Amino acid sequence: MPLPQKSPQYSCDRCLPARSVTQGLEDADDSKALEETCLSSHPLMPGTSKEAPSVGIPSNPENPQSFCSSSIAIATTSTSELNEGSDSQEEEDSTSGAGPDAKNVPVDALDKMVALLVDFMLFKYLKKELMTKADTKIVIKGYEEHFAEVFLKASERMEMVFGLDVKEVDPINHCYAFFIKLGLTYDGVLHGKEGIPKTGVLILILGVIFMKGNSATEKEVWEVLKLTGIYPGRKQSLFGDPRKLITQDFVKGKYLEYRRVANSDPAQFEFLWGSRAHAETTKMKVLEFLAKVHGTDPSSFPSQYEEALQEEEERTRARMSAMAISTSVATASL
């Protein structure tokens, strides 16, 4: 069962036992055990796969279709590729001595720490447990001084690849919980079975559909997913059978509609948002997510932004109307 979005099954009381376990590991100098526990419990995050090709990012995102494709490629390519630009800048800073914390740290080493921390975050999410700052420092032992940088990048991977937000829920004990993004309540992890959150794939497909004009052909969707190393008919350790996931699981969950394109010969199929997607999230939230991935602003895409604003206004009017009716009924019953 997916974690409830607004009231996750976490308790801050669990922070203290977690800290005790962490302290025990520190006393035993056994941080490696914590890492091995995490890494042996589920597949590694996408970071070592060579399937996803390097994709260029258009400097001028005027074309919403190329914007969506490149955004998805950014979100799911390898850790090394994702960090290439920022890490090269860090290397320049370290060699020039710029910044108070400049230090020669191998890029691959930091990438490994990010990947390890993402795996640990996934482990905690699947166990429905809070994560403490002390836990994370054990995972990245030896690089504690780079905690802020590693934690930020790992949190971004959780957001962009798996569709999960990492939020601090107890500032005193530094406890963090995980929330499914955009108001969605689906993570694709079956109760009692191994797996990883698949919400990131769902969000990206919703983005493709919206950016393509609220419907996207099956061919268009697969062309974009191929940029991430996801191919029809090729099973993956991370997502299983991708065709089943997209054309059956997401459809059965009412997040996607999958139908034949009218008058198509030979037959072609297309995807639309399902009723549950419309009920749980909004076009504005999806557009903001895609814009954030790409490092731009939603208003950079006038037509989609205008459509998303219009939907927000319609939803507001509907809520106000429902409240007015409820108030009238309550008053009449007095």
mmCIF file of C-alpha atoms in Angstrom:
data_model
loop_
_atom_site.group_PDB
_atom_site.id
_atom_site.type_symbol
_atom_site.label_atom_id
_atom_site.label_comp_id
_atom_site.label_asym_id
_atom_site.label_seq_id
_atom_site.Cartn_x
_atom_site.Cartn_y
_atom_site.Cartn_z
ATOM 1 C CA MET A 1 0.000 0.000 0.000
ATOM 2 C CA PRO A 2 1.271 3.478 -0.779
ATOM 3 C CA LEU A 3 2.024 5.885 2.026
ATOM 4 C CA PRO A 4 -0.769 8.381 2.642
ATOM 5 C CA GLN A 5 0.246 11.736 1.282
ATOM 6 C CA LYS A 6 -1.113 14.059 3.971
ATOM 7 C CA SER A 7 -0.628 11.851 7.012
ATOM 8 C CA PRO A 8 2.337 9.542 6.443
ATOM 9 C CA GLN A 9 2.742 6.599 8.769
ATOM 10 C CA TYR A 10 5.671 8.051 10.628
ATOM 11 C CA SER A 11 6.090 9.014 14.230
ATOM 12 C CA CYS A 12 8.696 11.390 15.573
ATOM 13 C CA ASP A 13 8.859 9.173 18.654
ATOM 14 C CA ARG A 14 10.740 6.716 16.452
ATOM 15 C CA CYS A 15 13.594 9.168 16.085
ATOM 16 C CA LEU A 16 15.019 8.339 19.484
ATOM 17 C CA PRO A 17 15.338 4.571 18.919
ATOM 18 C CA ALA A 18 16.829 5.316 15.545
ATOM 19 C CA ARG A 19 19.428 7.493 17.193
ATOM 20 C CA SER A 20 20.243 4.704 19.633
ATOM 21 C CA VAL A 21 20.854 2.300 16.780
ATOM 22 C CA THR A 22 22.975 4.915 15.063
ATOM 23 C CA GLN A 23 24.995 5.493 18.189
ATOM 24 C CA GLY A 24 25.568 1.759 18.528
ATOM 25 C CA LEU A 25 26.873 1.569 15.003
ATOM 26 C CA GLU A 26 29.172 4.491 15.669
ATOM 27 C CA ASP A 27 30.495 2.858 18.809
ATOM 28 C CA ALA A 28 31.181 -0.349 16.904
ATOM 29 C CA ASP A 29 32.681 1.592 14.014
ATOM 30 C CA ASP A 30 30.440 -0.446 11.730
ATOM 31 C CA SER A 31 29.002 2.022 9.254
ATOM 32 C CA LYS A 32 29.588 -0.495 6.486
ATOM 33 C CA ALA A 33 26.967 -2.769 8.027
ATOM 34 C CA LEU A 34 24.366 -0.048 7.673
ATOM 35 C CA GLU A 35 25.241 0.469 4.036
ATOM 36 C CA GLU A 36 25.155 -3.261 3.290
ATOM 37 C CA THR A 37 21.764 -3.604 4.992
ATOM 38 C CA CYS A 38 20.373 -0.904 2.744
ATOM 39 C CA LEU A 39 22.004 -1.999 -0.485
ATOM 40 C CA SER A 40 21.059 -5.651 -0.118
ATOM 41 C CA SER A 41 17.399 -4.821 0.471
ATOM 42 C CA HIS A 42 16.518 -3.403 -2.933
ATOM 43 C CA PRO A 43 18.053 -2.648 -6.330
ATOM 44 C CA LEU A 44 20.494 0.195 -6.656
ATOM 45 C CA MET A 45 19.227 3.521 -7.892
ATOM 46 C CA PRO A 46 19.790 4.231 -11.567
ATOM 47 C CA GLY A 47 23.306 5.536 -11.556
ATOM 48 C CA THR A 48 25.460 2.822 -12.987
ATOM 49 C CA SER A 49 23.310 1.894 -15.935
ATOM 50 C CA LYS A 50 24.777 2.695 -19.314
ATOM 51 C CA GLU A 51 21.445 2.353 -21.096
ATOM 52 C CA ALA A 52 20.451 5.985 -20.897
ATOM 53 C CA PRO A 53 22.265 8.051 -23.497
ATOM 54 C CA SER A 54 23.632 11.483 -22.819
ATOM 55 C CA VAL A 55 21.041 13.953 -23.985
ATOM 56 C CA GLY A 56 21.698 17.563 -24.834
ATOM 57 C CA ILE A 57 19.654 20.222 -23.091
ATOM 58 C CA PRO A 58 18.247 22.940 -25.322
ATOM 59 C CA SER A 59 19.355 26.359 -24.169
ATOM 60 C CA ASN A 60 16.090 27.913 -25.305
ATOM 61 C CA PRO A 61 13.088 25.834 -24.209
ATOM 62 C CA GLU A 62 10.660 27.321 -26.692
ATOM 63 C CA ASN A 63 9.578 23.906 -27.934
ATOM 64 C CA PRO A 64 7.534 22.248 -25.161
ATOM 65 C CA GLN A 65 8.008 18.816 -26.713
ATOM 66 C CA SER A 66 11.802 18.976 -26.694
ATOM 67 C CA PHE A 67 11.600 20.585 -23.249
ATOM 68 C CA CYS A 68 9.678 17.640 -21.863
ATOM 69 C CA SER A 69 11.986 15.092 -23.445
ATOM 70 C CA SER A 70 15.129 16.777 -22.192
ATOM 71 C CA SER A 71 13.648 17.256 -18.733
ATOM 72 C CA ILE A 72 12.948 13.559 -18.438
ATOM 73 C CA ALA A 73 16.431 12.743 -19.645
ATOM 74 C CA ILE A 74 17.892 15.047 -17.002
ATOM 75 C CA ALA A 75 15.846 13.439 -14.262
ATOM 76 C CA THR A 76 16.761 9.844 -14.997
ATOM 77 C CA THR A 77 20.271 9.840 -16.408
ATOM 78 C CA SER A 78 23.188 8.635 -14.296
ATOM 79 C CA THR A 79 24.455 10.376 -11.222
ATOM 80 C CA SER A 80 27.773 11.155 -12.858
ATOM 81 C CA GLU A 81 26.081 12.718 -15.870
ATOM 82 C CA LEU A 82 23.682 14.683 -13.693
ATOM 83 C CA ASN A 83 26.533 16.172 -11.697
ATOM 84 C CA GLU A 84 28.916 16.717 -14.601
ATOM 85 C CA GLY A 85 28.329 20.439 -14.884
ATOM 86 C CA SER A 86 28.261 21.293 -11.196
ATOM 87 C CA ASP A 87 31.103 18.940 -10.318
ATOM 88 C CA SER A 88 33.340 20.367 -13.023
ATOM 89 C CA GLN A 89 32.723 23.787 -11.504
ATOM 90 C CA GLU A 90 33.590 22.404 -8.070
ATOM 91 C CA GLU A 91 36.827 21.020 -9.448
ATOM 92 C CA GLU A 92 37.692 24.437 -10.855
ATOM 93 C CA ASP A 93 36.915 26.048 -7.525
ATOM 94 C CA SER A 94 39.019 23.508 -5.633
ATOM 95 C CA THR A 95 42.022 23.938 -7.891
ATOM 96 C CA SER A 96 41.786 27.714 -7.768
ATOM 97 C CA GLY A 97 41.251 27.727 -4.010
ATOM 98 C CA ALA A 98 37.952 29.549 -4.339
ATOM 99 C CA GLY A 99 35.596 29.317 -1.396
ATOM 100 C CA PRO A 100 36.309 28.719 2.286
ATOM 101 C CA ASP A 101 35.682 24.941 2.056
ATOM 102 C CA ALA A 102 37.630 24.320 -1.140
ATOM 103 C CA LYS A 103 39.164 20.870 -1.050
ATOM 104 C CA ASN A 104 40.316 18.361 -3.607
ATOM 105 C CA VAL A 105 37.667 15.665 -3.392
ATOM 106 C CA PRO A 106 37.351 13.079 -6.184
ATOM 107 C CA VAL A 107 34.116 13.610 -8.098
ATOM 108 C CA ASP A 108 33.521 9.859 -8.282
ATOM 109 C CA ALA A 109 33.763 9.607 -4.510
ATOM 110 C CA LEU A 110 31.050 12.209 -3.968
ATOM 111 C CA ASP A 111 28.914 10.570 -6.659
ATOM 112 C CA LYS A 112 29.234 7.273 -4.803
ATOM 113 C CA MET A 113 28.169 8.907 -1.551
ATOM 114 C CA VAL A 114 25.113 10.412 -3.270
ATOM 115 C CA ALA A 115 24.171 7.016 -4.714
ATOM 116 C CA LEU A 116 24.639 5.304 -1.337
ATOM 117 C CA LEU A 117 22.504 7.892 0.411
ATOM 118 C CA VAL A 118 19.732 7.570 -2.190
ATOM 119 C CA ASP A 119 19.721 3.810 -1.664
ATOM 120 C CA PHE A 120 19.509 4.336 2.089
ATOM 121 C CA MET A 121 16.635 6.810 1.649
ATOM 122 C CA LEU A 122 14.759 4.263 -0.460
ATOM 123 C CA PHE A 123 15.395 1.636 2.193
ATOM 124 C CA LYS A 124 13.902 3.889 4.870
ATOM 125 C CA TYR A 125 10.947 4.811 2.660
ATOM 126 C CA LEU A 126 10.090 1.187 1.930
ATOM 127 C CA LYS A 127 10.374 0.343 5.646
ATOM 128 C CA LYS A 128 8.122 3.336 6.420
ATOM 129 C CA GLU A 129 10.709 4.590 8.867
ATOM 130 C CA LEU A 130 11.964 8.050 9.630
ATOM 131 C CA MET A 131 15.552 8.848 8.712
ATOM 132 C CA THR A 132 17.844 10.781 11.021
ATOM 133 C CA LYS A 133 20.729 13.047 10.172
ATOM 134 C CA ALA A 134 22.946 10.796 12.270
ATOM 135 C CA ASP A 135 21.950 7.843 10.058
ATOM 136 C CA THR A 136 22.949 9.663 6.910
ATOM 137 C CA LYS A 137 26.332 10.641 8.306
ATOM 138 C CA ILE A 138 27.110 6.991 8.909
ATOM 139 C CA VAL A 139 26.257 6.169 5.304
ATOM 140 C CA ILE A 140 28.610 8.869 4.018
ATOM 141 C CA LYS A 141 31.226 8.285 6.697
ATOM 142 C CA GLY A 142 34.485 10.007 5.807
ATOM 143 C CA TYR A 143 32.674 12.754 3.902
ATOM 144 C CA GLU A 144 30.692 14.303 6.753
ATOM 145 C CA GLU A 145 32.001 17.760 5.929
ATOM 146 C CA HIS A 146 30.234 17.442 2.571
ATOM 147 C CA PHE A 147 26.946 16.422 4.192
ATOM 148 C CA ALA A 148 24.960 19.416 2.932
ATOM 149 C CA GLU A 149 26.029 18.912 -0.673
ATOM 150 C CA VAL A 150 25.519 15.136 -0.678
ATOM 151 C CA PHE A 151 22.168 15.382 1.111
ATOM 152 C CA LEU A 152 20.904 18.015 -1.324
ATOM 153 C CA LYS A 153 21.864 15.978 -4.381
ATOM 154 C CA ALA A 154 20.424 12.777 -2.930
ATOM 155 C CA SER A 155 17.163 14.559 -2.114
ATOM 156 C CA GLU A 156 17.020 15.869 -5.684
ATOM 157 C CA ARG A 157 17.435 12.336 -7.031
ATOM 158 C CA MET A 158 14.616 11.112 -4.807
ATOM 159 C CA GLU A 159 12.435 13.900 -6.131
ATOM 160 C CA MET A 160 13.303 13.703 -9.818
ATOM 161 C CA VAL A 161 13.721 9.951 -10.282
ATOM 162 C CA PHE A 162 11.355 8.425 -7.740
ATOM 163 C CA GLY A 163 8.804 11.214 -7.246
ATOM 164 C CA LEU A 164 9.419 11.545 -3.501
ATOM 165 C CA ASP A 165 10.038 14.641 -1.400
ATOM 166 C CA VAL A 166 12.420 14.469 1.559
ATOM 167 C CA LYS A 167 11.235 16.771 4.344
ATOM 168 C CA GLU A 168 12.450 17.446 7.858
ATOM 169 C CA VAL A 169 9.580 16.677 10.249
ATOM 170 C CA ASP A 170 11.443 17.040 13.548
ATOM 171 C CA PRO A 171 13.967 19.915 13.566
ATOM 172 C CA ILE A 172 15.080 19.127 17.126
ATOM 173 C CA ASN A 173 16.077 15.506 16.492
ATOM 174 C CA HIS A 174 16.732 16.125 12.781
ATOM 175 C CA CYS A 175 14.295 13.481 11.553
ATOM 176 C CA TYR A 176 13.235 13.287 7.913
ATOM 177 C CA ALA A 177 10.174 11.705 6.298
ATOM 178 C CA PHE A 178 9.304 10.930 2.691
ATOM 179 C CA PHE A 179 6.220 12.182 0.871
ATOM 180 C CA ILE A 180 4.865 11.299 -2.564
ATOM 181 C CA LYS A 181 5.041 14.370 -4.776
ATOM 182 C CA LEU A 182 2.341 16.511 -6.340
ATOM 183 C CA GLY A 183 -0.458 15.253 -4.090
ATOM 184 C CA LEU A 184 -0.391 11.777 -5.633
ATOM 185 C CA THR A 185 -1.084 8.765 -3.430
ATOM 186 C CA TYR A 186 0.471 6.098 -5.673
ATOM 187 C CA ASP A 187 3.976 4.688 -5.465
ATOM 188 C CA GLY A 188 3.543 1.404 -7.343
ATOM 189 C CA VAL A 189 5.048 -0.696 -4.555
ATOM 190 C CA LEU A 190 2.838 -3.694 -3.865
ATOM 191 C CA HIS A 191 2.259 -4.546 -0.222
ATOM 192 C CA GLY A 192 4.557 -7.299 0.986
ATOM 193 C CA LYS A 193 6.629 -7.351 -2.193
ATOM 194 C CA GLU A 194 10.006 -5.911 -3.091
ATOM 195 C CA GLY A 195 10.184 -2.982 -5.445
ATOM 196 C CA ILE A 196 10.903 0.689 -5.719
ATOM 197 C CA PRO A 197 8.631 3.727 -6.012
ATOM 198 C CA LYS A 198 7.428 4.209 -9.576
ATOM 199 C CA THR A 199 5.802 7.588 -9.048
ATOM 200 C CA GLY A 200 8.613 9.355 -10.876
ATOM 201 C CA VAL A 201 7.804 7.469 -14.083
ATOM 202 C CA LEU A 202 4.113 8.285 -13.675
ATOM 203 C CA ILE A 203 4.788 11.999 -13.140
ATOM 204 C CA LEU A 204 6.990 12.153 -16.211
ATOM 205 C CA ILE A 205 4.353 10.468 -18.366
ATOM 206 C CA LEU A 206 1.736 12.898 -17.062
ATOM 207 C CA GLY A 207 4.143 15.642 -18.055
ATOM 208 C CA VAL A 208 4.562 14.223 -21.550
ATOM 209 C CA ILE A 209 0.784 14.087 -21.994
ATOM 210 C CA PHE A 210 0.269 17.651 -20.818
ATOM 211 C CA MET A 211 3.111 19.093 -22.879
ATOM 212 C CA LYS A 212 1.863 17.237 -25.970
ATOM 213 C CA GLY A 213 -1.560 18.878 -25.747
ATOM 214 C CA ASN A 214 -3.310 16.627 -23.176
ATOM 215 C CA SER A 215 -2.896 13.467 -25.217
ATOM 216 C CA ALA A 216 0.224 11.647 -26.334
ATOM 217 C CA THR A 217 0.472 8.709 -28.672
ATOM 218 C CA GLU A 218 2.025 5.529 -27.389
ATOM 219 C CA LYS A 219 4.890 6.077 -29.820
ATOM 220 C CA GLU A 220 5.545 9.557 -28.429
ATOM 221 C CA VAL A 221 5.566 8.284 -24.847
ATOM 222 C CA TRP A 222 8.001 5.475 -25.629
ATOM 223 C CA GLU A 223 10.279 7.816 -27.575
ATOM 224 C CA VAL A 224 10.656 9.893 -24.440
ATOM 225 C CA LEU A 225 10.979 6.932 -22.078
ATOM 226 C CA LYS A 226 13.717 5.449 -24.252
ATOM 227 C CA LEU A 227 15.817 8.476 -23.338
ATOM 228 C CA THR A 228 15.753 7.158 -19.783
ATOM 229 C CA GLY A 229 16.711 3.611 -20.714
ATOM 230 C CA ILE A 230 13.125 2.302 -20.440
ATOM 231 C CA TYR A 231 12.133 0.270 -23.494
ATOM 232 C CA PRO A 232 8.935 -1.642 -24.320
ATOM 233 C CA GLY A 233 9.415 -5.366 -24.004
ATOM 234 C CA ARG A 234 12.647 -5.071 -22.014
ATOM 235 C CA LYS A 235 12.201 -5.989 -18.359
ATOM 236 C CA GLN A 236 14.157 -4.008 -15.786
ATOM 237 C CA SER A 237 15.269 -4.775 -12.264
ATOM 238 C CA LEU A 238 13.917 -1.375 -11.219
ATOM 239 C CA PHE A 239 10.504 -1.214 -12.909
ATOM 240 C CA GLY A 240 9.841 -4.773 -14.048
ATOM 241 C CA ASP A 241 7.901 -4.988 -17.299
ATOM 242 C CA PRO A 242 7.582 -1.333 -18.375
ATOM 243 C CA ARG A 243 4.809 -1.988 -20.894
ATOM 244 C CA LYS A 244 2.682 -3.689 -18.233
ATOM 245 C CA LEU A 245 3.455 -0.895 -15.778
ATOM 246 C CA ILE A 246 2.316 1.808 -18.173
ATOM 247 C CA THR A 247 -0.511 0.210 -20.149
ATOM 248 C CA GLN A 248 -1.970 -1.896 -17.332
ATOM 249 C CA ASP A 249 -0.885 -0.864 -13.822
ATOM 250 C CA PHE A 250 -1.150 2.893 -14.304
ATOM 251 C CA VAL A 251 -4.382 2.400 -16.254
ATOM 252 C CA LYS A 252 -5.886 0.068 -13.652
ATOM 253 C CA GLY A 253 -5.028 2.644 -11.012
ATOM 254 C CA LYS A 254 -6.959 5.215 -13.090
ATOM 255 C CA TYR A 255 -3.914 7.467 -13.415
ATOM 256 C CA LEU A 256 -3.783 6.999 -17.174
ATOM 257 C CA GLU A 257 -6.282 6.344 -19.942
ATOM 258 C CA TYR A 258 -5.093 4.140 -22.766
ATOM 259 C CA ARG A 259 -7.250 4.125 -25.863
ATOM 260 C CA ARG A 260 -7.151 3.663 -29.603
ATOM 261 C CA VAL A 261 -6.700 6.804 -31.675
ATOM 262 C CA ALA A 262 -9.932 7.432 -33.569
ATOM 263 C CA ASN A 263 -9.898 6.355 -37.216
ATOM 264 C CA SER A 264 -6.287 5.178 -37.029
ATOM 265 C CA ASP A 265 -5.347 2.497 -39.561
ATOM 266 C CA PRO A 266 -3.193 0.675 -38.734
ATOM 267 C CA ALA A 267 -4.358 0.988 -35.148
ATOM 268 C CA GLN A 268 -2.523 3.476 -32.952
ATOM 269 C CA PHE A 269 -3.015 4.110 -29.257
ATOM 270 C CA GLU A 270 -2.714 7.175 -27.080
ATOM 271 C CA PHE A 271 -2.459 8.122 -23.417
ATOM 272 C CA LEU A 272 -4.483 10.703 -21.504
ATOM 273 C CA TRP A 273 -4.670 11.648 -17.844
ATOM 274 C CA GLY A 274 -6.940 9.311 -15.901
ATOM 275 C CA SER A 275 -9.632 10.365 -13.466
ATOM 276 C CA ARG A 276 -7.425 9.738 -10.435
ATOM 277 C CA ALA A 277 -4.646 11.923 -11.844
ATOM 278 C CA HIS A 278 -7.142 14.750 -12.339
ATOM 279 C CA ALA A 279 -8.463 14.246 -8.805
ATOM 280 C CA GLU A 280 -5.114 14.103 -6.992
ATOM 281 C CA THR A 281 -2.867 16.555 -8.808
ATOM 282 C CA THR A 282 -3.056 19.523 -11.154
ATOM 283 C CA LYS A 283 -1.544 20.625 -14.431
ATOM 284 C CA MET A 284 0.175 23.474 -12.610
ATOM 285 C CA LYS A 285 1.921 21.099 -10.201
ATOM 286 C CA VAL A 286 3.131 18.920 -13.068
ATOM 287 C CA LEU A 287 4.290 21.959 -15.036
ATOM 288 C CA GLU A 288 6.138 23.312 -12.002
ATOM 289 C CA PHE A 289 7.849 19.945 -11.568
ATOM 290 C CA LEU A 290 8.991 19.833 -15.199
ATOM 291 C CA ALA A 291 10.125 23.440 -15.061
ATOM 292 C CA LYS A 292 12.126 22.759 -11.899
ATOM 293 C CA VAL A 293 13.828 19.760 -13.497
ATOM 294 C CA HIS A 294 14.783 21.900 -16.449
ATOM 295 C CA GLY A 295 15.827 24.887 -14.339
ATOM 296 C CA THR A 296 13.277 27.293 -15.778
ATOM 297 C CA ASP A 297 9.958 28.896 -14.843
ATOM 298 C CA PRO A 298 6.470 27.559 -15.702
ATOM 299 C CA SER A 299 5.582 30.884 -17.320
ATOM 300 C CA SER A 300 8.285 30.192 -19.904
ATOM 301 C CA PHE A 301 5.636 28.053 -21.616
ATOM 302 C CA PRO A 302 2.766 30.498 -22.179
ATOM 303 C CA SER A 303 0.128 28.152 -23.579
ATOM 304 C CA GLN A 304 0.621 25.434 -20.957
ATOM 305 C CA TYR A 305 0.927 28.004 -18.185
ATOM 306 C CA GLU A 306 -2.294 29.728 -19.249
ATOM 307 C CA GLU A 307 -4.108 26.392 -19.391
ATOM 308 C CA ALA A 308 -2.807 25.442 -15.944
ATOM 309 C CA LEU A 309 -3.889 28.803 -14.495
ATOM 310 C CA GLN A 310 -7.345 28.373 -15.983
ATOM 311 C CA GLU A 311 -7.662 24.946 -14.374
ATOM 312 C CA GLU A 312 -6.598 26.420 -11.007
ATOM 313 C CA GLU A 313 -9.311 29.097 -11.295
ATOM 314 C CA GLU A 314 -11.939 26.507 -12.203
ATOM 315 C CA ARG A 315 -10.987 24.362 -9.223
ATOM 316 C CA THR A 316 -11.193 27.380 -6.918
ATOM 317 C CA ARG A 317 -14.651 28.284 -8.191
ATOM 318 C CA ALA A 318 -15.795 24.687 -7.770
ATOM 319 C CA ARG A 319 -14.555 24.589 -4.162
ATOM 320 C CA MET A 320 -16.253 27.882 -3.335
ATOM 321 C CA SER A 321 -19.497 26.689 -4.893
ATOM 322 C CA ALA A 322 -19.362 23.439 -2.915
ATOM 323 C CA MET A 323 -18.731 25.369 0.307
ATOM 324 C CA ALA A 324 -21.650 27.674 -0.407
ATOM 325 C CA ILE A 325 -23.981 24.730 -1.000
ATOM 326 C CA SER A 326 -22.778 23.019 2.166
ATOM 327 C CA THR A 327 -23.351 26.192 4.182
ATOM 328 C CA SER A 328 -26.838 26.605 2.746
ATOM 329 C CA VAL A 329 -27.767 23.026 3.593
ATOM 330 C CA ALA A 330 -26.424 23.406 7.133
ATOM 331 C CA THR A 331 -28.347 26.653 7.637
ATOM 332 C CA ALA A 332 -31.589 25.170 6.294
ATOM 333 C CA SER A 333 -31.347 22.241 8.701
ATOM 334 C CA LEU A 334 -31.241 24.505 11.753
#
